[in-house]
Short mmCIF file of C-alpha atoms (C1' of nucleotides) in Angstrom, two decimals:
data_model
loop_
_atom_site.label_atom_id
_atom_site.label_comp_id
_atom_site.label_asym_id
_atom_site.label_seq_id
_atom_site.Cartn_x
_atom_site.Cartn_y
_atom_site.Cartn_z
CA MET A 1 -53.03 40.99 43.30
CA ALA A 2 -53.15 40.56 39.56
CA ALA A 3 -50.82 38.02 38.02
CA ALA A 4 -47.98 39.32 35.90
CA LEU A 5 -49.12 40.02 32.35
CA PRO A 6 -47.77 37.70 29.68
CA ASN A 7 -45.88 40.45 27.91
CA ASP A 8 -43.94 41.33 31.06
CA ARG A 9 -42.50 37.84 31.35
CA LEU A 10 -39.22 36.78 29.81
CA GLY A 11 -40.52 33.25 29.24
CA PHE A 12 -43.49 34.50 27.23
CA LEU A 13 -41.31 36.95 25.34
CA LEU A 14 -38.86 34.23 24.32
CA SER A 15 -41.68 31.88 23.41
CA PHE A 16 -43.53 34.47 21.30
CA ARG A 17 -40.42 35.80 19.57
CA GLY A 18 -39.38 32.24 18.89
CA GLU A 19 -42.75 31.58 17.33
CA LEU A 20 -42.54 34.65 15.12
CA THR A 21 -39.00 33.78 14.13
CA GLY A 22 -40.05 30.23 13.35
CA ALA A 23 -42.88 31.48 11.16
CA ARG A 24 -40.48 33.72 9.23
CA ILE A 25 -37.99 30.89 8.80
CA ARG A 26 -40.71 28.51 7.68
CA ALA A 27 -41.82 31.05 5.10
CA ALA A 28 -38.26 31.11 3.81
CA LEU A 29 -38.16 27.31 3.70
CA GLY A 30 -41.17 27.45 1.40
CA VAL A 31 -39.34 29.20 -1.43
CA ALA A 32 -38.77 25.87 -3.15
CA GLY A 33 -42.44 25.01 -2.81
CA LEU A 34 -41.70 22.54 -0.04
CA HIS A 35 -43.16 21.96 3.38
CA PRO A 36 -40.85 22.85 6.26
CA ARG A 37 -40.74 19.21 7.33
CA SER A 38 -39.54 18.24 3.82
CA VAL A 39 -36.80 20.82 3.96
CA MET A 40 -35.71 19.65 7.39
CA THR A 41 -35.52 16.14 5.97
CA LEU A 42 -33.39 17.30 3.05
CA MET A 43 -31.09 19.08 5.48
CA GLN A 44 -30.64 15.83 7.39
CA LEU A 45 -30.06 13.91 4.17
CA ALA A 46 -27.42 16.43 3.12
CA SER A 47 -25.25 14.99 5.91
CA GLY A 48 -25.29 11.61 4.20
CA ALA A 49 -27.52 8.70 3.27
CA THR A 50 -29.23 6.72 6.00
CA SER A 51 -32.01 4.23 6.60
CA GLN A 52 -35.49 5.56 7.24
CA ARG A 53 -35.31 4.31 10.79
CA ASP A 54 -32.13 6.25 11.55
CA LEU A 55 -33.44 9.27 9.72
CA ALA A 56 -36.64 9.27 11.76
CA ALA A 57 -34.62 8.91 14.96
CA ALA A 58 -32.36 11.81 14.01
CA MET A 59 -35.39 13.99 13.30
CA GLU A 60 -37.18 12.77 16.41
CA ILE A 61 -40.33 11.87 14.52
CA ASP A 62 -42.17 8.60 14.14
CA PRO A 63 -41.06 6.44 11.18
CA SER A 64 -44.65 6.40 9.93
CA GLN A 65 -44.64 10.18 9.55
CA LEU A 66 -41.48 10.00 7.51
CA VAL A 67 -43.21 7.91 4.87
CA ALA A 68 -45.41 10.73 3.61
CA ILE A 69 -42.49 13.16 3.62
CA LEU A 70 -40.31 10.83 1.56
CA ASN A 71 -43.17 10.08 -0.81
CA GLU A 72 -43.43 13.79 -1.49
CA LEU A 73 -39.68 14.28 -1.83
CA GLU A 74 -39.34 11.26 -4.11
CA GLY A 75 -42.29 12.39 -6.21
CA GLN A 76 -40.50 15.69 -6.78
CA GLY A 77 -37.22 13.99 -7.56
CA LEU A 78 -35.49 15.56 -4.56
CA ALA A 79 -34.64 12.31 -2.77
CA GLU A 80 -34.46 8.64 -3.60
CA ARG A 81 -35.14 5.41 -1.77
CA ARG A 82 -33.40 2.16 -2.70
CA ARG A 83 -33.26 -1.22 -1.02
CA ASP A 84 -30.25 -2.04 1.07
CA PRO A 85 -28.76 -5.15 -0.61
CA ALA A 86 -27.34 -6.26 2.73
CA ASP A 87 -30.76 -6.17 4.43
CA ARG A 88 -33.67 -6.04 2.07
CA ARG A 89 -35.98 -4.74 4.77
CA ARG A 90 -34.13 -1.44 4.81
CA HIS A 91 -34.38 1.56 2.54
CA ILE A 92 -31.29 3.64 1.93
CA VAL A 93 -32.43 7.23 1.52
CA GLU A 94 -30.33 9.71 -0.43
CA ILE A 95 -30.68 13.29 -1.53
CA THR A 96 -30.53 13.84 -5.31
CA GLU A 97 -28.66 16.57 -7.17
CA THR A 98 -31.99 18.27 -7.75
CA GLY A 99 -32.64 18.04 -4.02
CA ALA A 100 -29.27 19.55 -3.21
CA ALA A 101 -29.95 22.40 -5.62
CA ALA A 102 -33.32 23.05 -3.98
CA LEU A 103 -31.59 23.07 -0.63
CA GLU A 104 -29.19 25.73 -1.81
CA ARG A 105 -32.05 27.95 -2.91
CA VAL A 106 -33.63 27.45 0.49
CA ASP A 107 -30.32 28.28 2.15
CA THR A 108 -30.16 31.59 0.33
CA ALA A 109 -33.71 32.42 1.37
CA VAL A 110 -32.99 31.56 5.01
CA ASN A 111 -29.93 33.80 4.94
CA ALA A 112 -32.13 36.64 3.73
CA ALA A 113 -34.70 35.94 6.43
CA GLU A 114 -32.04 35.97 9.13
CA ARG A 115 -30.60 39.24 7.87
CA GLU A 116 -34.10 40.64 8.12
CA LEU A 117 -34.71 39.23 11.60
CA PHE A 118 -31.34 40.08 13.13
CA GLY A 119 -30.17 42.92 10.89
CA GLY A 120 -30.88 45.39 13.69
CA LEU A 121 -28.24 43.72 15.82
CA THR A 122 -24.50 44.00 15.37
CA ASP A 123 -22.46 40.85 14.82
CA ALA A 124 -21.31 41.06 18.43
CA GLU A 125 -24.89 41.38 19.65
CA GLN A 126 -25.95 38.41 17.56
CA ALA A 127 -23.14 36.38 19.09
CA LEU A 128 -24.23 37.55 22.53
CA LEU A 129 -27.83 36.57 21.84
CA ARG A 130 -26.65 33.17 20.70
CA SER A 131 -24.60 32.60 23.83
CA LEU A 132 -27.45 33.69 26.10
CA LEU A 133 -29.91 31.42 24.31
CA ASP A 134 -27.46 28.55 24.65
CA ARG A 135 -27.64 28.96 28.41
CA VAL A 136 -31.44 28.78 28.58
CA VAL A 137 -33.25 25.52 29.28
CA VAL A 138 -29.94 23.96 30.22
CA ASP A 139 -31.55 21.07 32.04
CA PRO A 140 -34.71 19.80 30.41
CA THR A 141 -34.26 16.49 32.20
CA GLY A 142 -36.06 15.88 35.42
CA HIS A 143 -39.56 17.03 34.67
CA ASP A 144 -41.55 15.80 31.76
CA CYS A 145 -44.25 18.02 33.22
CA GLY A 146 -46.95 15.92 31.66
CA ALA A 147 -48.66 18.62 29.69
CA GLU A 148 -50.03 15.52 28.03
CA MET B 1 -21.41 24.06 -1.00
CA ALA B 2 -23.55 22.43 1.61
CA ALA B 3 -26.23 24.57 3.20
CA ALA B 4 -25.66 25.71 6.76
CA LEU B 5 -26.93 23.19 9.26
CA PRO B 6 -30.00 24.19 11.24
CA ASN B 7 -28.18 24.18 14.53
CA ASP B 8 -25.62 26.68 13.27
CA ARG B 9 -28.26 29.27 12.49
CA LEU B 10 -29.40 31.91 14.96
CA GLY B 11 -32.93 31.85 13.51
CA PHE B 12 -33.28 28.13 14.13
CA LEU B 13 -31.73 28.44 17.57
CA LEU B 14 -34.17 31.15 18.60
CA SER B 15 -37.09 29.23 17.12
CA PHE B 16 -36.17 25.96 18.83
CA ARG B 17 -35.37 27.52 22.20
CA GLY B 18 -38.58 29.46 21.98
CA GLU B 19 -40.45 26.23 21.34
CA LEU B 20 -38.83 24.51 24.33
CA THR B 21 -39.51 27.52 26.51
CA GLY B 22 -43.10 27.62 25.36
CA ALA B 23 -43.54 23.95 26.20
CA ARG B 24 -42.16 24.54 29.71
CA ILE B 25 -44.42 27.54 30.22
CA ARG B 26 -47.46 25.65 28.95
CA ALA B 27 -46.70 22.86 31.40
CA ALA B 28 -46.70 25.47 34.17
CA LEU B 29 -50.00 26.87 32.92
CA GLY B 30 -51.46 23.41 33.36
CA VAL B 31 -51.06 23.39 37.16
CA ALA B 32 -54.66 24.45 37.57
CA GLY B 33 -55.80 21.68 35.25
CA LEU B 34 -56.47 24.17 32.49
CA HIS B 35 -55.56 24.32 28.84
CA PRO B 36 -53.04 27.03 27.96
CA ARG B 37 -55.66 28.76 25.83
CA SER B 38 -57.99 28.93 28.84
CA VAL B 39 -55.28 30.45 30.98
CA MET B 40 -54.45 33.01 28.32
CA THR B 41 -58.14 33.89 28.26
CA LEU B 42 -58.24 34.30 32.04
CA MET B 43 -55.17 36.53 31.82
CA GLN B 44 -56.97 38.73 29.32
CA LEU B 45 -60.11 38.78 31.49
CA ALA B 46 -58.02 39.82 34.48
CA SER B 47 -57.59 43.18 32.76
CA GLY B 48 -61.34 43.70 32.86
CA ALA B 49 -64.65 42.47 31.48
CA THR B 50 -65.29 42.64 27.76
CA SER B 51 -67.57 41.30 25.08
CA GLN B 52 -66.66 38.05 23.38
CA ARG B 53 -66.00 39.92 20.18
CA ASP B 54 -63.48 42.27 21.79
CA LEU B 55 -61.95 39.42 23.73
CA ALA B 56 -61.44 37.38 20.59
CA ALA B 57 -59.92 40.40 18.86
CA ALA B 58 -57.52 40.98 21.76
CA MET B 59 -56.45 37.35 21.67
CA GLU B 60 -56.28 37.31 17.88
CA ILE B 61 -58.43 34.24 17.58
CA ASP B 62 -61.72 33.65 15.80
CA PRO B 63 -64.83 34.34 17.91
CA SER B 64 -66.03 30.80 17.18
CA GLN B 65 -62.95 29.34 18.86
CA LEU B 66 -63.61 31.41 21.94
CA VAL B 67 -66.97 29.72 22.46
CA ALA B 68 -65.47 26.38 23.44
CA ILE B 69 -62.91 28.05 25.72
CA LEU B 70 -65.59 30.03 27.55
CA ASN B 71 -67.83 26.98 27.82
CA GLU B 72 -64.99 25.22 29.60
CA LEU B 73 -64.17 28.18 31.84
CA GLU B 74 -67.81 28.73 32.72
CA GLY B 75 -68.30 25.02 33.41
CA GLN B 76 -65.46 25.23 35.93
CA GLY B 77 -66.81 28.40 37.49
CA LEU B 78 -63.74 30.42 36.50
CA ALA B 79 -65.54 32.91 34.27
CA GLU B 80 -69.09 34.06 33.67
CA ARG B 81 -71.11 35.24 30.70
CA ARG B 82 -74.11 37.54 31.06
CA ARG B 83 -76.17 39.46 28.55
CA ASP B 84 -75.38 43.11 28.02
CA PRO B 85 -78.65 44.91 28.91
CA ALA B 86 -77.73 47.73 26.53
CA ASP B 87 -77.31 45.36 23.59
CA ARG B 88 -78.82 41.96 24.07
CA ARG B 89 -76.71 40.45 21.30
CA ARG B 90 -73.60 40.85 23.39
CA HIS B 91 -72.21 38.77 26.20
CA ILE B 92 -70.26 40.50 28.91
CA VAL B 93 -67.50 38.12 30.02
CA GLU B 94 -66.00 38.38 33.48
CA ILE B 95 -63.49 36.45 35.52
CA THR B 96 -64.82 35.06 38.82
CA GLU B 97 -63.09 35.05 42.18
CA THR B 98 -62.41 31.37 41.71
CA GLY B 99 -60.88 32.19 38.33
CA ALA B 100 -58.69 34.88 39.83
CA ALA B 101 -57.50 32.43 42.49
CA ALA B 102 -56.65 29.85 39.82
CA LEU B 103 -54.75 32.53 37.94
CA GLU B 104 -52.65 33.26 41.02
CA ARG B 105 -51.71 29.61 41.35
CA VAL B 106 -50.74 29.61 37.70
CA ASP B 107 -48.71 32.76 38.26
CA THR B 108 -46.71 31.07 40.99
CA ALA B 109 -46.05 28.08 38.76
CA VAL B 110 -44.91 30.28 35.90
CA ASN B 111 -42.53 32.09 38.23
CA ALA B 112 -41.03 28.76 39.18
CA ALA B 113 -40.71 27.73 35.53
CA GLU B 114 -38.96 30.98 34.67
CA ARG B 115 -36.53 30.59 37.55
CA GLU B 116 -35.75 27.17 36.18
CA LEU B 117 -35.38 28.36 32.59
CA PHE B 118 -33.39 31.50 33.29
CA GLY B 119 -31.84 30.71 36.66
CA GLY B 120 -28.47 30.18 34.98
CA LEU B 121 -28.43 33.83 33.95
CA THR B 122 -27.80 36.79 36.22
CA ASP B 123 -30.45 39.48 36.49
CA ALA B 124 -28.35 41.68 34.23
CA GLU B 125 -28.06 38.92 31.66
CA GLN B 126 -31.80 38.34 31.76
CA ALA B 127 -32.36 42.03 31.15
CA LEU B 128 -29.87 41.89 28.30
CA LEU B 129 -31.62 38.90 26.75
CA ARG B 130 -34.91 40.74 27.02
CA SER B 131 -33.56 43.83 25.30
CA LEU B 132 -31.97 41.81 22.52
CA LEU B 133 -35.18 39.86 21.93
CA ASP B 134 -37.08 43.14 21.80
CA ARG B 135 -34.92 44.20 18.89
CA VAL B 136 -35.58 41.05 16.85
CA VAL B 137 -38.24 41.07 14.15
CA VAL B 138 -38.38 44.83 14.50
CA ASP B 139 -39.71 45.34 11.00
CA PRO B 140 -42.45 42.89 10.17
CA THR B 141 -43.60 45.08 7.29
CA GLY B 142 -44.36 43.01 4.27
CA HIS B 143 -44.91 39.92 6.36
CA ASP B 144 -47.94 39.28 8.46
CA CYS B 145 -46.30 38.95 11.84
CA GLY B 146 -48.90 40.54 14.00
CA ALA B 147 -48.11 39.48 17.53
CA GLU B 148 -49.41 42.17 19.91
"C1'" DT C 1 -79.20 44.71 6.24
"C1'" DA C 2 -75.45 44.28 9.75
"C1'" DT C 3 -73.64 42.36 13.99
"C1'" DT C 4 -73.02 38.92 18.06
"C1'" DG C 5 -72.54 34.65 19.37
"C1'" DT C 6 -73.12 29.75 18.05
"C1'" DT C 7 -72.99 25.52 15.42
"C1'" DA C 8 -71.36 22.63 11.71
"C1'" DT C 9 -67.95 21.23 8.54
"C1'" DA C 10 -63.55 20.34 6.84
"C1'" DC C 11 -58.74 20.23 6.76
"C1'" DT C 12 -54.08 19.70 8.89
"C1'" DC C 13 -51.02 17.48 12.18
"C1'" DT C 14 -49.95 14.12 15.02
"C1'" DA C 15 -50.04 9.73 17.66
"C1'" DT C 16 -50.89 4.95 17.66
"C1'" DA C 17 -51.66 0.44 16.25
"C1'" DA C 18 -52.06 -3.06 12.81
"C1'" DC C 19 -50.19 -5.01 8.67
"C1'" DT C 20 -46.25 -6.82 4.98
"C1'" DA C 21 -42.03 -8.43 3.94
"C1'" DT C 22 -37.95 -9.61 5.32
"C1'" DA C 23 -34.52 -11.35 8.87
"C1'" DT D 1 -39.86 -13.97 17.09
"C1'" DA D 2 -38.10 -9.42 15.90
"C1'" DT D 3 -37.33 -5.54 12.75
"C1'" DA D 4 -38.11 -1.93 8.66
"C1'" DG D 5 -41.30 0.18 6.38
"C1'" DT D 6 -46.18 1.05 5.34
"C1'" DT D 7 -51.07 1.76 5.96
"C1'" DA D 8 -55.18 2.90 8.57
"C1'" DT D 9 -57.52 5.12 12.14
"C1'" DA D 10 -58.48 8.42 15.56
"C1'" DG D 11 -57.68 12.59 18.11
"C1'" DA D 12 -56.46 17.51 18.81
"C1'" DG D 13 -56.28 21.91 16.82
"C1'" DT D 14 -57.78 25.28 13.63
"C1'" DA D 15 -60.08 27.78 9.82
"C1'" DT D 16 -64.28 28.75 7.46
"C1'" DA D 17 -69.01 29.15 6.44
"C1'" DA D 18 -73.73 28.93 7.65
"C1'" DC D 19 -77.16 29.98 11.17
"C1'" DA D 20 -80.40 32.31 14.96
"C1'" DA D 21 -81.22 36.24 17.69
"C1'" DT D 22 -80.93 41.03 17.96
"C1'" DA D 23 -79.98 45.65 16.38
#
DNA sequence: TATTGTTATACTCTATAACTATA
DNA sequence: TATAGTTATAGAGTATAACAATA
């Protein structure tokens, strides 16, 4: 018997809709002329200044990848690196006022994107969708399923 | 004011859960030792034989990308190419019996993955999630969101 | 001249390891 | 010796253009 078609499967549906939603969100993140990864970094920095090591850990990326992102952000005046006087190996990374302003423009664009994506759902339905999604993939531990 | 944090936004939640779900599904697709793209190709071929051009169009990938996928599938005996006698430019692509058997193993693995992902939800809740997801991104006009 | 499949090229992303400067 | 940041290199994935065979 034929295997179930992708479009009939809830897992595929969630994966594909998530991909479309991600693409729409990423397009909104680009309003400030920034890469999505740069915006995600600014969002992290908005919570407070940190070292590059901690920042990379929070974003779950390798510290070496963060270098290029921060170079770009610093070149655009959206973030700043300065040496930690207490440990001169460390960089303290901070968002600038310009960076915070860019983040606000991005925020407005993301709000618009979400209205567009979820505008067909009532507030109650959006809350329901959120609660259902929160109960998916509840236990990612156990199998790393080496998709290598 | 500070921008909303990613985790507070339904768009980010859907995107991230979709990504996790996709990773779990792709791991399941790998049970037959195949790349996800190869499995997706076999799934398309299960609907019937086509030319490479039509197959690429159905999968929304470039025909040149399909070449490597079919080389792999043919090398493993899971699909076959033969010239179309009516138009010798064309290749007719078909799934083999071995390919169909591999697809069934994959199907079983995907079923298991979906039980794992959505097992915390009742059947009614799964149906609800499906219907809510179907109503997201209902109007991609203006943006190029052409999934299916 | 147009179309089908193929090859070649280039660009992005990512993962990893080696290097520097500090501790 | 260990750590923070940086640089360099290689791999996967993808997008595009050029190409040969056929119509």
